[in-house]
XYZ file of C-alpha atoms in Angstrom:
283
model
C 54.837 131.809 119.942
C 51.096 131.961 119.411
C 50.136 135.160 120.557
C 49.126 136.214 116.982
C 45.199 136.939 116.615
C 43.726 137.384 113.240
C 40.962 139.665 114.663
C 42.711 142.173 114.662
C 43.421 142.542 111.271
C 40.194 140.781 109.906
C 38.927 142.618 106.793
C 42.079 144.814 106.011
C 43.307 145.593 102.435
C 45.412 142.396 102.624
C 42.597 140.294 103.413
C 40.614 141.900 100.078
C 43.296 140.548 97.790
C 43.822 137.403 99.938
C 40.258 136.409 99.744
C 39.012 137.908 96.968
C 42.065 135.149 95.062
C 40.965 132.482 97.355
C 36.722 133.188 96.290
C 38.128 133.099 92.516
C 40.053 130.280 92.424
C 37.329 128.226 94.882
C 34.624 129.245 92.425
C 36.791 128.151 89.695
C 36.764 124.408 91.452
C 33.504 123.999 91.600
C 32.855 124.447 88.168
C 33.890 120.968 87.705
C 31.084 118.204 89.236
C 34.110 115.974 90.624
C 35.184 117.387 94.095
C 38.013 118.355 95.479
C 40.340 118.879 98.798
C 40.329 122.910 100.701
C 43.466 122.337 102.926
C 43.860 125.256 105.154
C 47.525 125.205 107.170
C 46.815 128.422 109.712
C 43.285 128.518 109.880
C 42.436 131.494 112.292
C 38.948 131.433 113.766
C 36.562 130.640 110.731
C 34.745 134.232 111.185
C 35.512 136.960 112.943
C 33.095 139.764 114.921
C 33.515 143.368 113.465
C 32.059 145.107 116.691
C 33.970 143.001 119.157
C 37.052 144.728 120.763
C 39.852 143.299 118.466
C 38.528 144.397 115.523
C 37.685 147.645 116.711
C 41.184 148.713 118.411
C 43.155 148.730 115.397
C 39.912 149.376 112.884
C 41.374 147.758 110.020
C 38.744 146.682 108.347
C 37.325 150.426 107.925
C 40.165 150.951 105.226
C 39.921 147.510 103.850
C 36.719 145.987 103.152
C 34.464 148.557 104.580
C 35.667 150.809 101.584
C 34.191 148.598 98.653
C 31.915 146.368 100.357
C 28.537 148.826 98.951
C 31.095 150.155 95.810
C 28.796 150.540 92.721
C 31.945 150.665 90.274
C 33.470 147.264 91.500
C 34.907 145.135 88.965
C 32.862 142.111 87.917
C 36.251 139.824 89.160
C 35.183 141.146 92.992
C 32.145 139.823 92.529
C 31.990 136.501 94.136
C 33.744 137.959 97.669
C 31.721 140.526 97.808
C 28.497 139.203 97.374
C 29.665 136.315 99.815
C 30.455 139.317 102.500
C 27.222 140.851 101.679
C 25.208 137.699 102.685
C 27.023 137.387 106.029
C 25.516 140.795 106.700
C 22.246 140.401 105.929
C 21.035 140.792 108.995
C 23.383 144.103 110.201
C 21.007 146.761 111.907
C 22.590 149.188 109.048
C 23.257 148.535 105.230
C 26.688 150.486 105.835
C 28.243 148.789 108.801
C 29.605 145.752 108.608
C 29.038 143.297 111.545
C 31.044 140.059 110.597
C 33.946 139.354 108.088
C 35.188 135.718 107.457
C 38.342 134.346 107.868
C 39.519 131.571 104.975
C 36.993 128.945 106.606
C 34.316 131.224 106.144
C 35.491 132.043 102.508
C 35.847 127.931 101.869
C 32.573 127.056 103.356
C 30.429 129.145 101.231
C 32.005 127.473 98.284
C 32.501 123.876 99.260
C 30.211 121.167 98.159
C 28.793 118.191 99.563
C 31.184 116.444 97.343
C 34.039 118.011 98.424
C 35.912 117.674 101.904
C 37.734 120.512 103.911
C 40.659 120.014 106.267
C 41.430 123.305 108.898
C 44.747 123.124 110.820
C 44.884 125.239 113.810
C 47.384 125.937 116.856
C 46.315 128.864 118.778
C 44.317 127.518 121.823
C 41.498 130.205 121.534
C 41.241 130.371 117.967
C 40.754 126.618 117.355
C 37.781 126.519 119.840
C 36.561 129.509 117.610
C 37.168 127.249 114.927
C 35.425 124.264 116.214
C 32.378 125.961 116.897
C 32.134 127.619 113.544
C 32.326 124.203 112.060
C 29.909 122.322 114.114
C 27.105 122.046 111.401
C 29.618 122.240 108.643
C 29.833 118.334 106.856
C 32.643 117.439 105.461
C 34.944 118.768 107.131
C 37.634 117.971 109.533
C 39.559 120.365 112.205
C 42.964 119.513 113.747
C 44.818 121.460 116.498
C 47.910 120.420 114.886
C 50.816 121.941 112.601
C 49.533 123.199 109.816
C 52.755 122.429 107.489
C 52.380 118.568 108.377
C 49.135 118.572 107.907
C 49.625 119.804 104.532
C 52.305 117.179 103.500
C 50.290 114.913 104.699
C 47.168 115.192 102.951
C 48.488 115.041 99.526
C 47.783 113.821 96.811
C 44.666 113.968 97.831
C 42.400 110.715 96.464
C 40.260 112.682 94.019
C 43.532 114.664 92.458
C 42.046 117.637 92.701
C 42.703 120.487 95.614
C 43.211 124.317 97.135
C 45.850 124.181 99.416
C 45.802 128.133 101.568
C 48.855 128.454 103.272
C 48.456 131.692 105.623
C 51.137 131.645 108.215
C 51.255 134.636 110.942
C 55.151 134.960 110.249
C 55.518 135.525 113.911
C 58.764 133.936 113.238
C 61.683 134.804 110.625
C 61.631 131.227 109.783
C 57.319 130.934 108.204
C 59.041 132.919 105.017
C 60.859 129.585 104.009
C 58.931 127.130 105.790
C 55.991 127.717 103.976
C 58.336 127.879 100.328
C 59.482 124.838 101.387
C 56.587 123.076 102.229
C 54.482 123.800 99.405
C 57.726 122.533 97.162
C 57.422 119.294 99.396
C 53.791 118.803 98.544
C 54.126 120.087 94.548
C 56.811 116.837 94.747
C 53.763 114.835 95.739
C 50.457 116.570 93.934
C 52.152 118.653 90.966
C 48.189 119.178 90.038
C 47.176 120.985 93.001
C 46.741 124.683 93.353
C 48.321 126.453 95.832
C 47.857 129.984 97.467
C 50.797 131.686 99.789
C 50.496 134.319 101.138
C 52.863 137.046 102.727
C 53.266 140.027 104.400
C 55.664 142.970 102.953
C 57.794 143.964 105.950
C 61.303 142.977 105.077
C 61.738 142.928 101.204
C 64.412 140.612 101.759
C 62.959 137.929 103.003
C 60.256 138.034 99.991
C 62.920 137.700 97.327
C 64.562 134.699 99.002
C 60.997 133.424 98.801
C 61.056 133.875 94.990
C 64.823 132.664 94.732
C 63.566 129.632 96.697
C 60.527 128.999 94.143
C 62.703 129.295 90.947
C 65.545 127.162 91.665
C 62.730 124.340 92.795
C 61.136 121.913 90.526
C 57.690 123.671 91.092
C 55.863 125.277 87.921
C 53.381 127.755 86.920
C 53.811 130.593 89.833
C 51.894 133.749 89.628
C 53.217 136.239 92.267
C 50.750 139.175 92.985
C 51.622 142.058 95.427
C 49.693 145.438 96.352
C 51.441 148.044 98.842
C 50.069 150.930 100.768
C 53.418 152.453 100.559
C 56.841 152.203 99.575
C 59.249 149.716 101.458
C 60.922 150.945 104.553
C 63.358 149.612 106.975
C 61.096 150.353 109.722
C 59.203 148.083 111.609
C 55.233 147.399 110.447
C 53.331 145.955 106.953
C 53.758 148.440 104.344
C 51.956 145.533 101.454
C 50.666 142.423 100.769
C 51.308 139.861 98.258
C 50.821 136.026 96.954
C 52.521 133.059 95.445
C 49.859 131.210 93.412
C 51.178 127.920 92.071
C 48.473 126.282 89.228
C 46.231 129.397 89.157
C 43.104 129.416 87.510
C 44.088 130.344 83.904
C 41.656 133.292 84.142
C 43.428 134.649 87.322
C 46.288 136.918 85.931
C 43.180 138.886 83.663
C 40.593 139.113 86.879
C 43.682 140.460 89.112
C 44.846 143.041 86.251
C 41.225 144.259 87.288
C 41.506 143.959 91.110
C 44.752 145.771 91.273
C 43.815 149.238 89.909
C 41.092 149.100 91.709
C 42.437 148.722 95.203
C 44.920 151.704 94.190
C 42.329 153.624 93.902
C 39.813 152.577 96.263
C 42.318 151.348 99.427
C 45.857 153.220 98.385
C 46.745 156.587 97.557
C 49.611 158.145 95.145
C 52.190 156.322 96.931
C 50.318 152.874 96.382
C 51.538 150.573 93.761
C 50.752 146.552 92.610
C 52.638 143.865 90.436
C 51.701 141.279 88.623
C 54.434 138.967 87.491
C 54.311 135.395 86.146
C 57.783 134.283 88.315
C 57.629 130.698 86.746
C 56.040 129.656 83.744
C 53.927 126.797 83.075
């Protein structure tokens, strides 16, 4: 379909928990000196530009990261993402308005080493010249307009057994839910090493628990699932919450996030807001 675009969404409350995972568990990689593969299936635009028209029509960001960005009482776990936000803005005309927000390239490239190597997958035919200009002094790193869930498959194992695999799908169609399940089984029955990040939208609670169903009766181990919501679920038509599948976490993850989520209750959600936290498969 490709008519998603990411800017409009850039810097909402699901982008805090997506990135603020995918800052921890990149900052966990690099404590090791050997380096590693970021494979990114649905790459977006590498940053995006608060002030431009997308972001401003739906103002997402102003309840997402715009809420915490200057917080005093963050937790130390927020840290890394929000110091790497804070440096993109150096140069905003105000301390208190943000003028650009990353997409996952623009997470991964503040993290990645000249040891390690990034591959970006993009299809959307604006986006990926976004893309490729964002990455034009960037080394290391290699951007296909191509499908993302190939690309995935076929990049692993990767040669130094060690990788971040971000799938981030647009679920424009009914089908991403167990595409993505499916692939990241695929590639666990290649690299069962790797550490992978899914991430999904809570529209249709239905279509998240055949995502879990799908996970346990696999051969994959060690999933953390982590999900915040706004609100309760409904049958009507929009994002209500957020969540992840995180397959080989960081084994400090479930402890940073049991920070992260009371936090964004109170700072992004209200009475009606609520989080889990749920080890679906053990190691």
């Amino acid at each position: 379909m490709l008519s998603y675009r990411h800017a409009f969404h850039a810097g909402n409350f699901a982008d805090v928990l997506k990135h603020s995972v995918l800052s921890l568990v990149l900052d966990y990689m690099t404590r090791k000196e050997k380096g590693f593969h970021y494979i990114d299936s649905h790459s977006g635009a590498g940053m995006y530009q608060l002030a431009e028209e997308y972001a401003q029509k739906t103002g997402e960001y102003k309840d997402g990261i715009a809420k915490i960005i200057n917080d005093d009482d963050a937790p130390e776990s927020l840290e890394p993402y929000l110091s790497l936000i804070k440096s993109l803005n150096l140069n905003s005309n105000s301390s208190d308005e943000l003028e650009v927000y990353p997409g996952s390239p623009g997470i991964a490239k503040a993290f990645v080493r000249r040891q390690d190597s990034s591959h970006l997958f993009e299809l959307h035919p604006t986006d990926i010249q976004h893309l490729e200009d964002f990455c034009q002094r960037w080394r290391k790193v290699f951007v296909k307009q191509a499908d993302g869930y190939k690309g995935v498959l076929g990049l692993v194992p990767p040669p130094s057994r060690r990788g971040v695999v971000l799938i981030d799908p647009p679920y424009e169609l009914k089908e991403d839910y167990q595409k993505a399940v499916k692939t990241i089984v695929k590639a666990y029955e290649k690299f069962s090493t790797g550490t992978y990040i899914l991430w999904y939208p809570v529209v249709k609670r239905e279509l998240i628990e055949q995502m879990s169903y799908n996970f346990v009766k696999s051969s994959v181990k060690n999933v953390l699932q982590v999900e915040f919501c706004l609100e309760s679920d409904t049958e009507e038509y929009g994002m209500t919450g957020t969540g992840l599948f995180i397959v080989n976490p960081p084994w400090q993850l479930s402890q940073q996030l049991e920070e992260i989520l009371p936090y964004m209750k109170t700072k992004l959600g209200d009475n009606g807001s609520s989080y889990t936290l749920n080890q679906l498969i053990a190691e």
